[in-house]
């Protein structure tokens, strides 16, 4: 009598085992990469109501970040400037540009421009801009090289592990106060020594306790 | 490292519940409404327990404000399967809201019943929603919450002290209840500092702690009412 199962079926358990393993690795790997903020959040660049160029204002014209985001050193929130801030210059500059129409409209009507927020943390995570600036963490560490960006884009994942990496070892991100808004800043050779000194001087002790941010 | 603690003088407490109101507004605690409240789901981080003694017309009412007691040996953190509640290095029993899965083991373990559960998502009247405290996150439905000794105020005081390059001064960090108490019945401070007000007060012969015999070592002390 002929065999019910031909000989090749002997290899079937191995083949099925390998297929299941590959599927598992594939599924885990898929969510590992495509589910992480590195993929979902980095590169977020919404279209703003006005084509405002950070590259032009902060880069080519060399305006300081704090001219518009003025509360960043005093407050947890780095404010989005009101139309008044734009009009400080644009009552005189760019009067003939149609791209500025929405700004002038907002100025005359008193209705604020609805900018779209790019860097957004969840509500349950507390973040304080002023504390980070006081410690000497530059804008670039989280926001990337804004002076080169036509439109603002998120360049860091802003995930919890990313926050913790720096909170556990902030040495490479601490700068002297005059370099805070500099872009393309690279730590000098004696950075470790500088960081050690400044951490002691300013009593920098970044919280790694849950309640440091979640409260 | 400081060890934060509270002393409540029952001689001074009039039961006015200002601490309860201050706590509710400071920490964005949900208002559950009449129906839920009747089911025993009122959310209070600071509660005033009332004790009636004697029979009418000779009734004596005693008040006992009860926040989370921040036990040094807390039963709640031992049962939490996800470490959503833990003791930080300054002795505060913190509650990590996004970590909580709402299993409510900690509520069962707490001998003082200080924890409350969010049965529904919080819903504030419009006027109040605009006045929420930005330093404290609003909790969603399905998680447990409790008094945190206003840990966000500690964080703020530390940040301010760091700017001025000094340590936290006594009295700079007060929870909302201690700050608001009109009769100053609630004192708050560092129990490890022998010169602080609270360490002076706990040496009083009137000092007692709730359910001391079960060994939870609460860091909220009471001064009993004198007769």
XYZ file of C-alpha atoms in Angstrom:
442
model
C 0.000 0.000 0.000
C 1.234 3.456 -0.849
C 2.152 5.834 1.956
C -0.506 8.381 2.813
C 2.080 11.149 3.241
C 4.862 11.468 0.669
C 8.438 11.782 1.869
C 8.728 15.574 1.579
C 6.154 16.008 4.385
C 8.904 14.974 6.827
C 10.335 18.456 6.379
C 6.958 20.120 6.991
C 7.349 20.778 10.755
C 10.682 22.503 10.135
C 9.232 24.591 7.311
C 6.203 25.597 9.373
C 8.418 26.392 12.366
C 10.682 28.597 10.247
C 7.703 30.351 8.652
C 6.099 31.084 12.033
C 9.399 32.379 13.385
C 9.895 34.644 10.381
C 6.352 35.927 10.664
C 6.844 36.689 14.350
C 10.119 38.491 13.731
C 8.487 40.364 10.872
C 5.484 41.495 12.919
C 7.614 42.563 15.892
C 10.092 44.286 13.606
C 7.294 46.067 11.742
C 5.803 47.587 14.867
C 9.232 48.195 16.367
C 10.116 50.464 13.488
C 6.863 51.736 12.002
C 5.133 52.115 15.372
C 7.923 54.125 17.009
C 7.903 57.907 17.149
C 11.083 57.795 15.070
C 8.866 56.848 12.147
C 5.477 58.281 13.117
C 6.565 61.697 14.396
C 9.916 62.620 12.902
C 9.438 64.507 9.679
C 6.054 65.967 10.624
C 5.764 69.144 8.611
C 2.219 70.496 8.442
C 1.351 73.218 5.997
C 1.018 76.446 7.948
C -1.653 79.058 7.139
C 1.135 81.412 6.054
C 4.308 80.402 4.281
C 6.514 81.743 7.022
C 10.160 80.905 6.490
C 12.350 80.377 9.506
C 15.281 80.132 7.114
C 14.715 83.690 5.908
C 13.999 85.293 9.281
C 16.233 83.371 11.643
C 18.818 82.238 9.122
C 19.447 84.856 6.452
C 18.337 87.886 8.488
C 19.894 86.423 11.638
C 17.057 87.259 14.022
C 17.361 85.721 17.455
C 14.818 82.972 18.322
C 13.847 84.966 21.388
C 12.692 88.006 19.416
C 9.472 86.140 18.581
C 9.467 83.310 21.112
C 10.046 85.822 23.858
C 8.718 83.957 26.869
C 10.944 80.940 26.420
C 13.350 81.949 29.167
C 10.724 82.834 31.746
C 7.909 80.437 31.109
C 7.287 76.732 30.615
C 5.759 77.609 27.262
C 7.723 79.064 24.343
C 5.055 81.360 22.989
C 3.981 81.588 19.378
C 4.218 85.297 18.634
C 1.071 87.378 18.243
C 0.427 89.249 15.001
C 1.748 92.362 16.738
C 5.244 90.870 16.697
C 5.067 90.382 12.914
C 3.768 93.889 12.437
C 6.655 95.418 14.384
C 8.572 95.082 11.120
C 5.896 94.437 8.537
C 4.242 97.829 8.882
C 7.352 98.978 7.008
C 8.734 95.876 5.279
C 7.123 93.826 2.525
C 4.121 96.087 2.061
C 3.734 94.988 -1.559
C 3.869 91.236 -0.864
C 0.569 89.381 -1.305
C 1.893 86.493 0.842
C 1.594 88.809 3.817
C -2.095 89.481 3.249
C -3.290 87.048 5.938
C -1.018 88.782 8.478
C -2.430 92.207 7.606
C -5.924 90.755 7.674
C -5.331 89.368 11.152
C -3.867 92.721 12.182
C -6.872 94.744 11.053
C -9.534 92.274 12.164
C -7.899 91.310 15.457
C -8.425 87.602 14.783
C -5.213 85.702 15.542
C -3.466 83.620 12.907
C -4.077 79.934 13.552
C -0.621 78.421 13.380
C -0.427 74.649 13.510
C 1.567 73.251 16.370
C 4.451 71.024 15.285
C 6.221 69.970 18.483
C 3.509 68.559 20.675
C 3.971 66.533 23.828
C 1.137 64.494 25.313
C -0.925 66.252 27.977
C 0.344 63.932 30.680
C 3.965 64.900 30.133
C 5.001 68.193 31.690
C 7.694 70.179 29.966
C 9.304 73.443 30.985
C 11.255 75.433 28.384
C 12.716 77.903 30.851
C 14.212 75.180 33.051
C 15.979 73.651 30.071
C 17.383 76.975 28.877
C 18.573 77.820 32.363
C 20.453 74.538 32.462
C 22.029 75.427 29.127
C 20.283 73.096 26.687
C 20.238 74.858 23.322
C 17.170 75.149 21.078
C 18.861 72.972 18.483
C 19.074 69.930 20.751
C 15.332 69.359 20.423
C 14.217 71.472 17.461
C 17.077 70.812 15.058
C 18.697 73.417 12.857
C 15.748 75.792 12.536
C 17.837 78.386 10.682
C 17.996 76.064 7.676
C 14.307 75.136 7.650
C 11.937 76.780 5.196
C 9.030 75.212 7.059
C 9.335 73.894 10.576
C 9.689 70.155 10.770
C 9.982 67.846 13.732
C 13.446 66.289 13.654
C 13.586 64.485 16.995
C 11.210 61.707 18.088
C 10.235 63.490 21.356
C 9.654 60.030 22.833
C 10.146 59.198 26.486
C 13.326 57.211 25.872
C 14.714 60.115 23.870
C 14.004 62.500 26.789
C 15.557 60.075 29.246
C 18.718 59.618 27.177
C 19.525 63.265 27.751
C 18.255 63.401 31.326
C 20.569 60.531 32.228
C 23.558 61.976 30.452
C 23.123 65.640 29.484
C 26.850 66.376 29.095
C 26.904 66.685 25.302
C 23.930 69.076 25.248
C 24.999 71.693 27.788
C 26.179 74.990 26.368
C 27.351 78.306 27.741
C 24.419 80.789 27.964
C 25.621 82.894 25.018
C 25.470 79.883 22.647
C 21.913 78.778 23.446
C 20.331 79.856 20.173
C 23.341 79.040 17.980
C 22.749 76.465 15.269
C 25.215 73.872 14.013
C 26.881 74.063 17.386
C 29.361 71.299 18.111
C 30.614 70.588 21.597
C 34.184 71.849 22.064
C 36.997 69.470 22.944
C 36.856 70.236 26.642
C 33.073 69.650 26.743
C 33.246 66.967 29.460
C 35.183 69.312 31.710
C 32.835 72.237 30.955
C 29.750 70.100 31.584
C 31.154 68.840 34.865
C 31.807 72.383 36.037
C 28.504 73.867 34.891
C 26.500 71.007 36.407
C 28.030 71.735 39.787
C 27.730 75.514 39.440
C 24.102 75.611 38.298
C 23.127 72.595 40.390
C 21.920 70.715 37.313
C 20.326 67.470 38.311
C 17.839 66.427 35.636
C 14.968 64.410 37.127
C 14.768 60.780 36.036
C 11.959 60.163 38.505
C 8.556 59.433 36.900
C 6.945 62.329 38.710
C 9.560 64.712 37.324
C 7.457 64.920 34.164
C 4.280 62.946 34.859
C 2.183 64.657 37.472
C 17.667 64.786 50.841
C 14.499 66.101 52.406
C 11.770 63.879 53.782
C 8.493 65.709 53.396
C 5.830 65.372 56.030
C 2.721 67.036 57.346
C 1.388 67.795 60.793
C -2.314 68.513 61.309
C -3.254 70.138 64.580
C -6.788 69.028 65.410
C -7.024 71.710 68.069
C -6.856 74.318 65.345
C -8.958 72.558 62.712
C -12.458 73.977 62.505
C -13.628 71.604 59.780
C -14.188 74.465 57.334
C -13.074 72.285 54.378
C -11.016 75.025 52.781
C -8.251 72.436 52.339
C -10.669 70.205 50.449
C -11.687 73.009 48.110
C -8.105 74.163 47.571
C -7.029 70.603 46.813
C -9.810 70.074 44.318
C -9.007 73.190 42.325
C -5.231 72.839 42.568
C -5.173 69.277 41.295
C -7.953 69.411 38.669
C -9.930 66.771 40.531
C -13.033 65.733 38.658
C -16.464 66.742 39.837
C -18.576 63.617 39.495
C -22.057 65.012 39.981
C -24.918 64.063 42.251
C -25.771 60.706 40.760
C -22.232 59.321 40.877
C -21.648 60.877 44.245
C -24.577 58.999 45.710
C -22.938 55.809 44.506
C -19.941 56.671 46.679
C -17.766 57.808 43.811
C -16.983 61.295 45.072
C -13.394 62.157 44.297
C -11.467 63.818 47.084
C -7.732 63.719 47.601
C -8.162 65.587 50.852
C -11.203 64.512 52.797
C -12.579 65.634 56.147
C -13.699 62.742 58.289
C -16.352 63.640 60.811
C -16.922 61.876 64.105
C -20.068 62.468 66.108
C -19.807 61.873 69.817
C -22.664 61.775 72.312
C -26.402 62.059 71.787
C -28.535 65.033 70.967
C -28.539 67.617 72.489
C -25.038 66.947 73.819
C -23.299 66.235 70.567
C -19.639 66.871 69.969
C -18.379 66.818 66.423
C -14.744 66.053 65.698
C -13.077 66.741 62.364
C -10.104 64.952 60.923
C -8.662 66.145 57.616
C -7.230 63.165 55.786
C -4.924 63.500 52.760
C -2.822 60.602 51.495
C -0.667 59.752 54.491
C 2.443 59.092 52.383
C 3.452 56.064 54.429
C 7.135 55.340 54.741
C 6.220 51.685 54.373
C 3.321 51.950 51.940
C 1.138 48.903 51.308
C -0.151 50.351 48.029
C 3.108 50.304 46.077
C 3.770 46.667 46.888
C 0.649 45.517 45.089
C 0.897 47.715 41.997
C 1.648 45.415 39.052
C 2.882 48.215 36.793
C 4.793 50.474 39.208
C 2.338 53.292 38.627
C 2.665 54.250 42.257
C 6.050 54.419 43.902
C 7.939 56.122 46.708
C 10.353 58.721 45.419
C 13.622 59.497 47.134
C 12.081 62.328 49.123
C 9.464 60.026 50.598
C 6.520 61.215 48.503
C 4.263 58.445 47.239
C 3.850 59.561 43.668
C 1.179 58.381 41.292
C 2.122 58.081 37.609
C -1.196 58.531 35.866
C -0.280 57.403 32.338
C 1.243 54.222 33.753
C -1.856 53.146 35.712
C -3.948 50.348 34.241
C -6.828 50.810 36.673
C -6.679 47.408 38.368
C -7.450 49.080 41.731
C -5.301 46.702 43.790
C -3.765 49.741 45.467
C -7.206 50.969 46.503
C -7.860 47.641 48.179
C -4.433 47.618 49.821
C -4.635 51.123 51.271
C -5.749 50.862 54.901
C -6.729 54.536 54.894
C -8.854 54.430 51.714
C -7.230 57.568 50.331
C -7.353 56.594 46.676
C -10.123 57.315 44.230
C -10.953 55.793 40.896
C -12.008 57.648 37.764
C -15.219 55.860 36.807
C -15.880 58.318 34.017
C -13.822 60.802 32.059
C -13.745 64.159 33.829
C -16.219 66.726 32.644
C -16.040 70.274 33.874
C -18.479 73.116 33.321
C -17.100 75.469 30.638
C -16.242 78.187 33.130
C -14.163 75.777 35.157
C -12.544 74.013 32.225
C -10.852 77.292 31.356
C -9.451 77.547 34.863
C -7.726 74.172 35.133
C -4.258 74.115 36.619
C -1.793 73.637 33.743
C 0.795 72.055 36.055
C -1.331 68.995 36.781
C -2.542 66.670 34.066
C -6.248 65.897 33.838
C -6.819 62.199 34.396
C -8.749 60.069 31.947
C -11.347 57.465 32.895
C -10.168 54.149 34.300
C -7.228 55.127 36.449
C -6.580 55.561 40.146
C -5.491 58.853 41.632
C -4.663 60.279 45.024
C -2.958 63.126 46.857
C 0.622 63.673 45.672
C 1.581 66.270 48.296
C 1.262 68.681 45.337
C 4.486 67.314 43.889
C 4.277 69.800 41.006
C 4.789 72.567 43.555
C 7.965 70.853 44.753
C 9.143 70.681 41.156
C 8.447 74.403 40.710
C 10.158 75.349 43.956
C 13.202 73.315 42.930
C 13.330 75.025 39.537
C 13.087 78.452 41.180
C 15.793 77.517 43.688
C 18.011 76.338 40.824
C 17.707 79.735 39.122
C 18.718 81.509 42.282
C 21.483 78.936 42.893
C 20.374 77.954 46.381
C 18.516 75.185 48.194
C 14.777 75.202 48.793
C 13.902 77.433 51.716
C 11.535 76.182 54.433
C 7.977 77.168 53.598
C 8.746 77.617 49.920
C 7.143 74.303 49.043
C 3.679 73.914 50.549
C 0.830 71.777 49.267
C -2.351 73.677 48.438
C -4.112 72.454 51.606
C -1.393 73.704 53.936
C -1.198 77.019 52.138
C -4.932 77.612 52.217
C -5.739 76.554 55.793
C -7.168 79.686 57.449
C -6.327 78.556 60.983
C -2.838 77.272 60.071
C -3.809 73.835 61.367
C -1.801 72.141 58.620
C 1.967 72.473 58.808
C 4.245 71.071 56.181
C 7.984 70.681 55.927
C 11.090 68.557 56.087
C 10.937 65.870 58.778
C 14.666 65.195 58.423
C 15.579 68.747 59.333
C 15.608 68.867 63.160
C 15.083 72.648 63.083
C 11.978 72.590 60.891
C 8.538 73.454 62.248
C 7.153 69.974 61.620
C 9.940 68.137 63.412
C 9.301 70.400 66.391
C 5.588 69.682 66.328
C 5.914 65.892 66.126
C 7.809 65.882 69.402
C 4.600 67.034 71.089
C 2.963 64.580 73.508
C -0.283 65.137 71.597
C 1.217 63.524 68.479
C -0.458 60.437 67.012
C -0.659 58.744 63.658
C -3.535 56.877 62.074
C -3.475 53.070 62.542
C 0.075 53.238 63.800
C -0.046 49.629 64.944
C -0.100 48.244 61.390
C 3.408 49.533 60.716
C 2.798 51.719 57.675
C 4.744 54.624 59.222
C 2.615 57.474 57.838
C 4.340 60.812 57.283
C 1.162 62.707 58.092
C 1.068 63.292 61.840
C -1.844 64.505 63.906
C -1.897 66.479 67.124
C -4.857 65.275 69.146
C -7.564 67.569 70.441
C -7.063 68.554 74.045
C -10.094 67.914 76.227
